[in-house]
Coordinates of C-alpha atoms in Angstrom, one line a residue:
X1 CA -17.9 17.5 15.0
X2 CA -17.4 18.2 11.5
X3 CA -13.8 16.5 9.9
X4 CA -12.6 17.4 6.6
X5 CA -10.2 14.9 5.1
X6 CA -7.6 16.1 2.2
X7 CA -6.5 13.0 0.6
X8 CA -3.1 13.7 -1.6
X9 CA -4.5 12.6 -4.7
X10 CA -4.3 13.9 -8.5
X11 CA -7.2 15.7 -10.1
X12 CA -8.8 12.9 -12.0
X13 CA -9.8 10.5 -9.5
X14 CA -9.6 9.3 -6.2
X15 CA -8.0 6.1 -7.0
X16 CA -4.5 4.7 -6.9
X17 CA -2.7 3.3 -3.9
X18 CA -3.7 2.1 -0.2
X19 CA -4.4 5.6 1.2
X20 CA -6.3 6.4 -1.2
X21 CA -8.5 3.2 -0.9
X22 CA -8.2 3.6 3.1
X23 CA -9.8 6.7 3.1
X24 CA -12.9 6.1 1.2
X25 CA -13.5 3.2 3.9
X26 CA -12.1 5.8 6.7
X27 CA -14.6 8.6 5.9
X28 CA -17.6 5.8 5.5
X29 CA -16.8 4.5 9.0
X30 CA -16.3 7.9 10.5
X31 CA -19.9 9.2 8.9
X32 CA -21.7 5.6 10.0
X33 CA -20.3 6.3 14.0
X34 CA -21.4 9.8 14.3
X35 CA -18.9 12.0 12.7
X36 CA -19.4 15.0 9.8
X37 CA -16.4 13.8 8.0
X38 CA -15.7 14.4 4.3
X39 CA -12.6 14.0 1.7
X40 CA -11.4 16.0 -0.7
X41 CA -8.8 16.0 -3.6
X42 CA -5.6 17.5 -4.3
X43 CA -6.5 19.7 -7.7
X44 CA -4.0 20.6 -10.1
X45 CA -3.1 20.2 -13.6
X46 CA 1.1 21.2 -13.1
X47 CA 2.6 18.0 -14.0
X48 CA 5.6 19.4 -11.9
X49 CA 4.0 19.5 -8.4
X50 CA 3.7 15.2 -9.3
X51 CA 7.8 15.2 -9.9
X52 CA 8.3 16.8 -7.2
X53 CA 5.8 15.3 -4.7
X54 CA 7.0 11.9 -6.5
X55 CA 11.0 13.1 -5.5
X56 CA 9.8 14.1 -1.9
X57 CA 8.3 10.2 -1.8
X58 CA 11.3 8.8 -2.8
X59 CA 13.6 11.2 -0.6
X60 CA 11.6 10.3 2.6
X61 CA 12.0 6.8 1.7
X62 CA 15.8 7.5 1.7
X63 CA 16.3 6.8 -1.9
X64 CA 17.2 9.5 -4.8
X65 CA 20.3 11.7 -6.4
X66 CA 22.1 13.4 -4.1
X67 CA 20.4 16.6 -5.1
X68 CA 18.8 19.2 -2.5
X69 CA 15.1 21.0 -2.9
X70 CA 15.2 24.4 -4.6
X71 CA 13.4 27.4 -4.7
X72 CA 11.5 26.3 -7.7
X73 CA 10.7 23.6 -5.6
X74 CA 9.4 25.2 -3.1
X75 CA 7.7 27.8 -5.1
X76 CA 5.0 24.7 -7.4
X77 CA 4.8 23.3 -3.8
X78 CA 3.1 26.3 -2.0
X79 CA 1.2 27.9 -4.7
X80 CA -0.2 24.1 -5.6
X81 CA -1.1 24.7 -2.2
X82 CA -2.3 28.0 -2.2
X83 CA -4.2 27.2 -5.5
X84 CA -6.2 24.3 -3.5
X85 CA -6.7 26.3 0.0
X86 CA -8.2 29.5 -1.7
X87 CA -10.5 27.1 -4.3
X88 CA -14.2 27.6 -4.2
X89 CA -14.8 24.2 -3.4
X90 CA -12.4 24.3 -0.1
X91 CA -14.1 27.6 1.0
X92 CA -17.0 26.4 0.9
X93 CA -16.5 23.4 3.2
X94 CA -14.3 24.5 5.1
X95 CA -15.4 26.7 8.8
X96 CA -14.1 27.7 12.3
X97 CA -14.2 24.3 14.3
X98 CA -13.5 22.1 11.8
X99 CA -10.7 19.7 11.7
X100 CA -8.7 19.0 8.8
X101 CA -6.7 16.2 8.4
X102 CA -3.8 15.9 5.7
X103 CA -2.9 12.8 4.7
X104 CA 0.6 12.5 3.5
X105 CA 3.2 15.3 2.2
X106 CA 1.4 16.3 -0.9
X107 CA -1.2 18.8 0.7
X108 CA 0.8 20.3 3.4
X109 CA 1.7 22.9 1.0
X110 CA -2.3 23.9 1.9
X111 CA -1.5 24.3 5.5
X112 CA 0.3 28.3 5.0
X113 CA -2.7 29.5 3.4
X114 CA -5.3 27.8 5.9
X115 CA -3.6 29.9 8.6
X116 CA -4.0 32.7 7.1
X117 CA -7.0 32.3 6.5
X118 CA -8.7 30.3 9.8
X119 CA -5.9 31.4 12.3
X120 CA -6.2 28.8 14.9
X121 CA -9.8 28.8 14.4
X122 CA -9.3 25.0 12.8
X123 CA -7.5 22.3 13.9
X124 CA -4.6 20.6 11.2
X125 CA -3.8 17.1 11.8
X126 CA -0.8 15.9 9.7
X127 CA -0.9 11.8 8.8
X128 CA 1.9 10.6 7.4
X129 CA 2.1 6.9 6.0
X130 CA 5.3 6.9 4.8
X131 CA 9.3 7.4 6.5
X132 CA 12.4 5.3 7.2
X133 CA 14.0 4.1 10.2
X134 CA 17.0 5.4 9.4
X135 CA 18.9 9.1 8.3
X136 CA 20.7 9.7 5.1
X137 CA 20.9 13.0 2.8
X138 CA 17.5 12.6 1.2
X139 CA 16.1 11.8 4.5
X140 CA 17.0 15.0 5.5
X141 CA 16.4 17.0 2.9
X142 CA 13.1 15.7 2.7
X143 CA 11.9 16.8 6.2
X144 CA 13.8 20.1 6.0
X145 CA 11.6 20.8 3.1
X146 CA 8.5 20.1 5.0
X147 CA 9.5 21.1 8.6
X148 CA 7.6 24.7 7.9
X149 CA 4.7 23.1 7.0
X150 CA 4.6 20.6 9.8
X151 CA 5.6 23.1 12.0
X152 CA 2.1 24.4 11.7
X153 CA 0.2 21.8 12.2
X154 CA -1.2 20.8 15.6
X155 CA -0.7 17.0 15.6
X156 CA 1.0 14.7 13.6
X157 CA 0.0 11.1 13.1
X158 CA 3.0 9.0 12.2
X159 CA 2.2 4.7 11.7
X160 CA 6.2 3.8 13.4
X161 CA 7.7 5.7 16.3
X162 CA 11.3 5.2 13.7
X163 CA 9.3 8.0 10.9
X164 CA 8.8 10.7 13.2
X165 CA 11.4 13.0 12.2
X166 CA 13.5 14.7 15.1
X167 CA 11.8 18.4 15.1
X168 CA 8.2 16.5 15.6
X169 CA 9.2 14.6 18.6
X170 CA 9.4 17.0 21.0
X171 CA 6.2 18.5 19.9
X172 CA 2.8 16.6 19.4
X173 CA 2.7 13.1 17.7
X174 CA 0.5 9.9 17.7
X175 CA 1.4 6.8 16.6
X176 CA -1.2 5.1 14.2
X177 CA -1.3 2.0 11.8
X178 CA -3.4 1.5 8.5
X179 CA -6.2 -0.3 8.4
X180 CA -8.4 -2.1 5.9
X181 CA -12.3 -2.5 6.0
X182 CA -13.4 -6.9 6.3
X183 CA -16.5 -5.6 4.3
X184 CA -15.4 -3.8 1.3
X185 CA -15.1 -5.0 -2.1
X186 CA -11.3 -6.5 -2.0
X187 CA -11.5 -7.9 1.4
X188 CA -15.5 -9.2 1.5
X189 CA -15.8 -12.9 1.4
X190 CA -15.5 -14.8 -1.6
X191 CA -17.5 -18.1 -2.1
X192 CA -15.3 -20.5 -4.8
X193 CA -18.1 -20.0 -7.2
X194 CA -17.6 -15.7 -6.9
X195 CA -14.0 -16.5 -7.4
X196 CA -14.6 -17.9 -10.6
X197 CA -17.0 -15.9 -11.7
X198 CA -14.8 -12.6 -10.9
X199 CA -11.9 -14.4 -13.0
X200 CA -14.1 -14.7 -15.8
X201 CA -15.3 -11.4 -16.1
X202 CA -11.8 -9.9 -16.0
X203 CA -10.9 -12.3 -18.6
X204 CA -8.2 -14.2 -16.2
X205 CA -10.0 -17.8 -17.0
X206 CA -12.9 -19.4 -19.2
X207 CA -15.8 -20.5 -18.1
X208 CA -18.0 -23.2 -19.9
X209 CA -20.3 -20.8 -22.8
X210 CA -23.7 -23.2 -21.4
X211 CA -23.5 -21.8 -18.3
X212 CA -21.7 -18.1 -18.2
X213 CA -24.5 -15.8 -17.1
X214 CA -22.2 -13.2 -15.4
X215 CA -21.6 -9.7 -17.9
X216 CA -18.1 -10.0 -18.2
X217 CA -16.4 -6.5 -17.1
X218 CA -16.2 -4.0 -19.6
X219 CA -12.3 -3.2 -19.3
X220 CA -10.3 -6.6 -18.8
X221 CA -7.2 -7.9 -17.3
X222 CA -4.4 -7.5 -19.3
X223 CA -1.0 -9.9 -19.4
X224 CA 2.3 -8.6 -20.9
X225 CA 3.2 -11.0 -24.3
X226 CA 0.9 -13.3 -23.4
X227 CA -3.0 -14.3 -22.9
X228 CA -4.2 -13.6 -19.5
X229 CA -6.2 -17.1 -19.6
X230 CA -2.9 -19.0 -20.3
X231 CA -1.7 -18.3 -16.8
X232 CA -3.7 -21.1 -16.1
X233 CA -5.7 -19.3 -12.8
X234 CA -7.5 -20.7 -10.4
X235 CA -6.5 -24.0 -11.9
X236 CA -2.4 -23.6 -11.9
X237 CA -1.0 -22.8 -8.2
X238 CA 0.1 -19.1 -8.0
X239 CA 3.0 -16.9 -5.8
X240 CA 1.4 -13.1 -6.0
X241 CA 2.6 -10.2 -5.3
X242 CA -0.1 -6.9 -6.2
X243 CA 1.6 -3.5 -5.7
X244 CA 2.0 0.2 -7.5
X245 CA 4.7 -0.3 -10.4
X246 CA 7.3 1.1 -8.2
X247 CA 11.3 0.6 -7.7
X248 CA 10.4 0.2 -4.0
X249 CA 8.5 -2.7 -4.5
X250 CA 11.5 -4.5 -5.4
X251 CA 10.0 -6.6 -8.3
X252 CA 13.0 -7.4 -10.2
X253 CA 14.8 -9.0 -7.0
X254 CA 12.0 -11.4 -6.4
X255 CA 12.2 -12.3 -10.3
X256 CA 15.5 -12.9 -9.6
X257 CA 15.0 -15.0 -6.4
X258 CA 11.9 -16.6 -8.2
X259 CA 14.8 -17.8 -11.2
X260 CA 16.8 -19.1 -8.6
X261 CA 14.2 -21.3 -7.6
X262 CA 13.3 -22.3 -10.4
X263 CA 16.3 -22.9 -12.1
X264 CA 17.3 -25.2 -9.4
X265 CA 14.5 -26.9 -7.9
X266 CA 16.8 -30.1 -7.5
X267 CA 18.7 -28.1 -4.6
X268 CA 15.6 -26.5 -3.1
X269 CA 13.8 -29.8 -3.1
X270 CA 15.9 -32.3 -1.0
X271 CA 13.4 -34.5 1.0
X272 CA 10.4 -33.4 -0.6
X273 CA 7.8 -35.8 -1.8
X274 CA 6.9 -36.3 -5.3
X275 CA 3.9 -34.3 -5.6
X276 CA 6.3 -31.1 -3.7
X277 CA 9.0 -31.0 -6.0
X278 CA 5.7 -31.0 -8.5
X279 CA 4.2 -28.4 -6.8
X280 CA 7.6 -26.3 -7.2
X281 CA 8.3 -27.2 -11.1
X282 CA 4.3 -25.9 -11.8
X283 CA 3.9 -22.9 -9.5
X284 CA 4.1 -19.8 -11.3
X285 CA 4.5 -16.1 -10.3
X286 CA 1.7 -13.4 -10.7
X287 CA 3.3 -10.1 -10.8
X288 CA -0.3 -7.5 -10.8
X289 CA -0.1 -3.8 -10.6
X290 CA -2.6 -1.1 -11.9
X291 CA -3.1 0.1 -15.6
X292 CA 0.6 2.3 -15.3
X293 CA -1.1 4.9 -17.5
X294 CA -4.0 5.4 -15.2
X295 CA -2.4 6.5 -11.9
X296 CA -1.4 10.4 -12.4
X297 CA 0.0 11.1 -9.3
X298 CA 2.7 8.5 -10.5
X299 CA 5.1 9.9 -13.0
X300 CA 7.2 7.0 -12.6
X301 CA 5.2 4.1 -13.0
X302 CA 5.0 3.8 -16.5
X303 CA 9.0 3.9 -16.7
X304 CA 9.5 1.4 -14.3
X305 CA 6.5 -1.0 -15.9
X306 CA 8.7 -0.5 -19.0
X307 CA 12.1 -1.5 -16.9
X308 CA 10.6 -4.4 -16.2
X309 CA 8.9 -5.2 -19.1
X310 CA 12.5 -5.4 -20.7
X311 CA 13.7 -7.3 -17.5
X312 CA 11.4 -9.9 -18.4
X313 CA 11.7 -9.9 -22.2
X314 CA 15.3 -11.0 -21.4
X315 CA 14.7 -14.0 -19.6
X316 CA 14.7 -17.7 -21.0
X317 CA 11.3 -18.7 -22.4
X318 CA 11.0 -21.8 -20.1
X319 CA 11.5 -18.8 -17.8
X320 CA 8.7 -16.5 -18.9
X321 CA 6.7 -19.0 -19.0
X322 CA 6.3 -19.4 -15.4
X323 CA 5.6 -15.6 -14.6
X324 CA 2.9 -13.4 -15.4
X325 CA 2.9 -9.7 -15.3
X326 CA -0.8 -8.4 -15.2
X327 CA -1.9 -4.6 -15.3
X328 CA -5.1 -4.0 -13.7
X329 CA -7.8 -2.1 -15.4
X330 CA -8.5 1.2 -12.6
X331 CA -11.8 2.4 -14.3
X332 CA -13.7 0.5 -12.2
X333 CA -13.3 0.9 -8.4
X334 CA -15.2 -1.7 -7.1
X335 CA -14.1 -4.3 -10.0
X336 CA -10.5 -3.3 -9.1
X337 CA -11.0 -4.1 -5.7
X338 CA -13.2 -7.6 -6.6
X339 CA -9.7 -8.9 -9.3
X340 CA -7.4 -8.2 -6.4
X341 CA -10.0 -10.2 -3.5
X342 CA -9.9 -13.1 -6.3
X343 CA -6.4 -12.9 -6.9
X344 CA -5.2 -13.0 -3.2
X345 CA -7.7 -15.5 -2.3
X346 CA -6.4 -18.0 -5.3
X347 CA -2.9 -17.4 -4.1
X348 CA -0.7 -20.3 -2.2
X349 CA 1.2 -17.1 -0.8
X350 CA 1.1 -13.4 -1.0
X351 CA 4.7 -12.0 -1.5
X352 CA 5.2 -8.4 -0.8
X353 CA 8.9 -7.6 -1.6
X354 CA 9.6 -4.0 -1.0
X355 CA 12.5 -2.3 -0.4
X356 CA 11.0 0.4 1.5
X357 CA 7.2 0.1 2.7
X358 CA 5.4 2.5 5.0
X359 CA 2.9 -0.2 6.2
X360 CA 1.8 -2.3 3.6
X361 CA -1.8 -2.6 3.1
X362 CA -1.3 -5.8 0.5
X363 CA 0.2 -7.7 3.4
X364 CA -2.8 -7.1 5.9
X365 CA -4.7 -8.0 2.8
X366 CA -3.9 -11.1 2.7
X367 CA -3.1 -12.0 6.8
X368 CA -7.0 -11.0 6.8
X369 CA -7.7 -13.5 4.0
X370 CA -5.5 -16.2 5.9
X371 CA -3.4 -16.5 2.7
X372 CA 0.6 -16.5 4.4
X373 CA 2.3 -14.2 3.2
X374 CA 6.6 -13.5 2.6
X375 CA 7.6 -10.1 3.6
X376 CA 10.7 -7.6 3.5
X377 CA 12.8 -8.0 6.2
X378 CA 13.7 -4.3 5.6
X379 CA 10.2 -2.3 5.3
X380 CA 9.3 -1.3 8.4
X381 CA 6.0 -1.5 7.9
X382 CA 5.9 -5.0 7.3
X383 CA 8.1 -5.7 10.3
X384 CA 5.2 -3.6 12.2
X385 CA 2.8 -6.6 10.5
X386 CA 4.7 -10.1 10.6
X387 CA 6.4 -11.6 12.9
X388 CA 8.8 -14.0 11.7
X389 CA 7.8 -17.9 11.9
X390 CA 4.5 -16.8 13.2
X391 CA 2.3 -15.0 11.0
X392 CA 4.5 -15.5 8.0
X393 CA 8.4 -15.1 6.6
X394 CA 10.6 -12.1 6.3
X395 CA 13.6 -12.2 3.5
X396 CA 16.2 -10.0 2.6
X397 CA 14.6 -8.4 -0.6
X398 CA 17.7 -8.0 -2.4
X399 CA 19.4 -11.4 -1.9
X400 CA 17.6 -13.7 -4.5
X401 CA 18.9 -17.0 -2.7
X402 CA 17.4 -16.4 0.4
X403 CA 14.0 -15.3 -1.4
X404 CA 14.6 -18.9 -3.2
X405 CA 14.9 -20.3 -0.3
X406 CA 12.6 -19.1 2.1
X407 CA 9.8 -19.5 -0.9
X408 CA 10.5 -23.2 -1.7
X409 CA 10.0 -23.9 2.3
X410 CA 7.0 -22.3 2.6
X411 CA 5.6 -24.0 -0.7
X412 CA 6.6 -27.5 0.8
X413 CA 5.1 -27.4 4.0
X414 CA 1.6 -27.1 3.8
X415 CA 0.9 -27.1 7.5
X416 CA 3.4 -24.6 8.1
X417 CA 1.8 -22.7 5.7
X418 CA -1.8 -23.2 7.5
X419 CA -0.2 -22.5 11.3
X420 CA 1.0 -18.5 9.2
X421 CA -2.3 -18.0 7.5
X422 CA -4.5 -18.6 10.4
X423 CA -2.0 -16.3 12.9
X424 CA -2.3 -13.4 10.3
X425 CA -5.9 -13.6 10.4
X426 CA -5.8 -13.3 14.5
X427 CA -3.3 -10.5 14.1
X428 CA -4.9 -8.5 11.3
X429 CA -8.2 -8.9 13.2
X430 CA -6.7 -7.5 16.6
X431 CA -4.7 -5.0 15.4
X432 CA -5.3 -3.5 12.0
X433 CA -9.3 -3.7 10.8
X434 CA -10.9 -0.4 10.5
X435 CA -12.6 0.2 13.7
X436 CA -9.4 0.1 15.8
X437 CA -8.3 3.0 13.8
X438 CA -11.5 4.9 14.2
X439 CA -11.3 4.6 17.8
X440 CA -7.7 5.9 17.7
X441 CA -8.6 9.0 15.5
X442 CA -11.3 9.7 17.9
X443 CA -8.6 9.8 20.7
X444 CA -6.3 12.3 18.8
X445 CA -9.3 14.3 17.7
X446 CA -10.1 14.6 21.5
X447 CA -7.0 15.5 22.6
X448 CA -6.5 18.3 19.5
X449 CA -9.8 20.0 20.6
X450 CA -8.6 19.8 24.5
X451 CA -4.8 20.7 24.7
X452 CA -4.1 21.6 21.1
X453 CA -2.8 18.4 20.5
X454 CA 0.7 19.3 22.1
X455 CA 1.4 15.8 24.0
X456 CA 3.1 12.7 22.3
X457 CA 1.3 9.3 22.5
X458 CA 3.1 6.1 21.4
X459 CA 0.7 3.7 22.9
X460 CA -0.2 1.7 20.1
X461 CA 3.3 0.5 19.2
X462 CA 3.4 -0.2 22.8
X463 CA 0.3 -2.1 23.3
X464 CA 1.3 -4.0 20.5
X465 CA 4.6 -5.1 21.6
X466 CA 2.7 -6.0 24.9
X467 CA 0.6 -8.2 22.9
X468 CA 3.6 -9.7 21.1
X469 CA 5.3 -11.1 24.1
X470 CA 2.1 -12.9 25.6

């Protein structure tokens, strides 16, 4: 069976957010268990197709102006498309039988052209990461803009039963979560020694000059207005949270709640020993995110790396002092991967605090490491991951005394801390490694080739919630 995968990605490189890392592991897996699989780019160089695909994001995530698609719109969309379906590259892979698989809005644009072209001759899966559990005007807007597109397609692959927009679910849909590889580069085991090795190549921590003998990495970590090794890691306990520099992500919230903390430590304290109200006055926050210049499929990241740059300029020094905002050089793949493994691994907890999240790859991240890990209460797709008290904490991200809160408990109790850590690991091991998702895609890819793909499954939510109650 030959599988072509079209990732959504911008025409430099194939690097940038969780999907994009997924798939590299995906297409490896696929290949090493008997497929023909391979993945492909999104090429173009019209910076609008990356507004708009950035305000189609944004809309299915329920946020933006009040402002409907136009023509225009619709016009860089399909010939974006069109450009990348009728490319010499994509003709040349591309034959009857094959099954193409489109991950995310971005490329559906490709899908008018490919049925021209192929007829029904290949089969179109549509995976979409992303949605809401809820309807509103961009909402709707959104998947009115893409319903032609979707229309087309002969199975959609959705990772909540609450994403699948109304038109899909009376036509062909699978219900699919994320998954991360144990043996790639951020997730591989880390001996302490690795550790400190990888923080002294990025430039994170000094080593002793008699007995460095590691190269350190060519493009380094850096830290906004101050000197990365003045965080104090692996030595000073750390609260990270490693995401795209994205509004979603709700990083000025959590600086909020982490202010509230800090600023009153005597309130968030009562009945803690000496060496836990210590622990609270020297914990400091690691806000990392990639190089906001090198992600192009991102117009907005540099503007809101900037809004928060500001954010934090404004705060007290005793303040800043106890927070550290760290872009992450993105030349390097592997390197990338090994800062974040290091990171996560010298992390008390792993705080992810987005508004809107369509899984949440940084929380299985660290459930896999057995690092516990504070979640959004309103991201779906970190509901779909932790369940409250048990494999960590959810918070309301936009209610800074709660996050204050719920933070300085979990800090406090080490054991409780332990009892989250080690029921992540089970649960990220069960339910969200790559090979379950492998055996899932096989399923769908089955039932395309059989029926056309025209039956709805929404078993794994279901065996999940069966799990959950046992």
């Amino acid at each position: 069976m030959s599988l072509r995968v079209v990732l959504r990605q911008g025409n430099v490189k194939a690097v940038g957010g969780g999907v994009a890392e997924m798939l590299s592991r995906v297409t490896r897996t696929m290949n090493q268990t008997g497929f023909n699989a391979s993945w492909m780019t999104l090429n173009t160089e019209d910076e609008r197709f990356f507004v708009l695909t950035k305000k189609i994001h944004n809309y299915i995530h329920g946020t933006g102006p009040d402002v409907d698609f136009s023509d225009q719109d619709r016009e860089v969309y399909e010939s974006v498309g069109r450009e990348n379906a009728e490319s010499e590259v994509f003709q040349k892979e591309i034959s009857n039988g094959d099954i193409i698989v489109l991950h995310d809005p971005q490329p559906l644009g490709m899908v008018i052209p490919i049925r021209e072209k192929f007829g029904s001759g290949v089969k179109i899966i549509f995976r979409c990461h992303i949605g809401l559990d809820e309807h509103n005007f961009q909402t709707i807007c959104a998947w009115t803009f893409l319903k032609p597109y979707i229309s087309q397609v002969d199975h959609c692959i959705f990772t909540s039963p609450e994403y699948v927009p109304s038109f899909v679910k009376n036509v062909k849909c699978t219900i699919m979560y994320p998954s991360l590889s144990p043996f790639n580069p951020k997730n591989q085991e880390l001996s302490t020694g690795e550790i400190l090795n990888i923080l002294i190549q990025s430039g994170l921590t000094k080593g002793d000059d008699r007995f460095e003998w590691k190269v350190p990495f060519e493009h380094q970590v850096k830290c906004l207005f101050k000197d990365p090794m003045s965080v104090g890691i692996p030595f000073s306990p750390i609260v990270t949270q490693i995401s795209r520099w994205d509004r979603l992500k709700g990083w000025i919230p959590l600086i909020k709640g982490w202010v509230e903390m800090k600023k009153n430590i005597h309130k968030y304290s009562v009945g803690a020993s000496e060496e836990g109200k210590n622990l609270l006055r020297n914990v400091k926050l690691v806000l990392a995110g990639p190089n906001p210049e090198a992600i192009q499929d991102d117009p907005e990241g540099l503007q809101v790396f900037e809004e928060l740059t500001v954010y934090f300029a404004d705060l007290e020094p005793d303040l800043q002092d106890t927070i550290a905002i760290l872009s992450l050089p993105m030349n390097n793949v592997t390197q990338n991967a090994l800062i974040v493994n290091a990171l996560q691994r010298c992390s008390l907890v792993v705080f992810q605090n987005s508004l809107r999240e369509g899984f949440g790859l940084t929380c299985t991240e660290a459930m896999f490491k057995r690092i516990p890990v504070i979640g959004s209460r309103q991201a779906v797709g970190i509901r779909l991951q932790i369940r409250d008290r048990i494999d960590g904490r959810l918070v309301n991200v936009q209610d800074s005394l709660e996050i204050a809160q719920v933070l300085a408990e979990v800090l406090l109790d080490e054991k409780q801390r332990l009892m989250f850590g080690v029921n992540a690991e089970k649960r990220a091991i069960d339910n969200f490694l790559v090979y379950k998702q492998i055996e899932k895609y096989s399923e769908v890819f089955q039932k395309v080739l059989n029926n056309g793909g025209n039956e709805q499954n929404y078993s794994d939510q279901e065996d999940d919630n069966d799990n959950d109650s046992d």
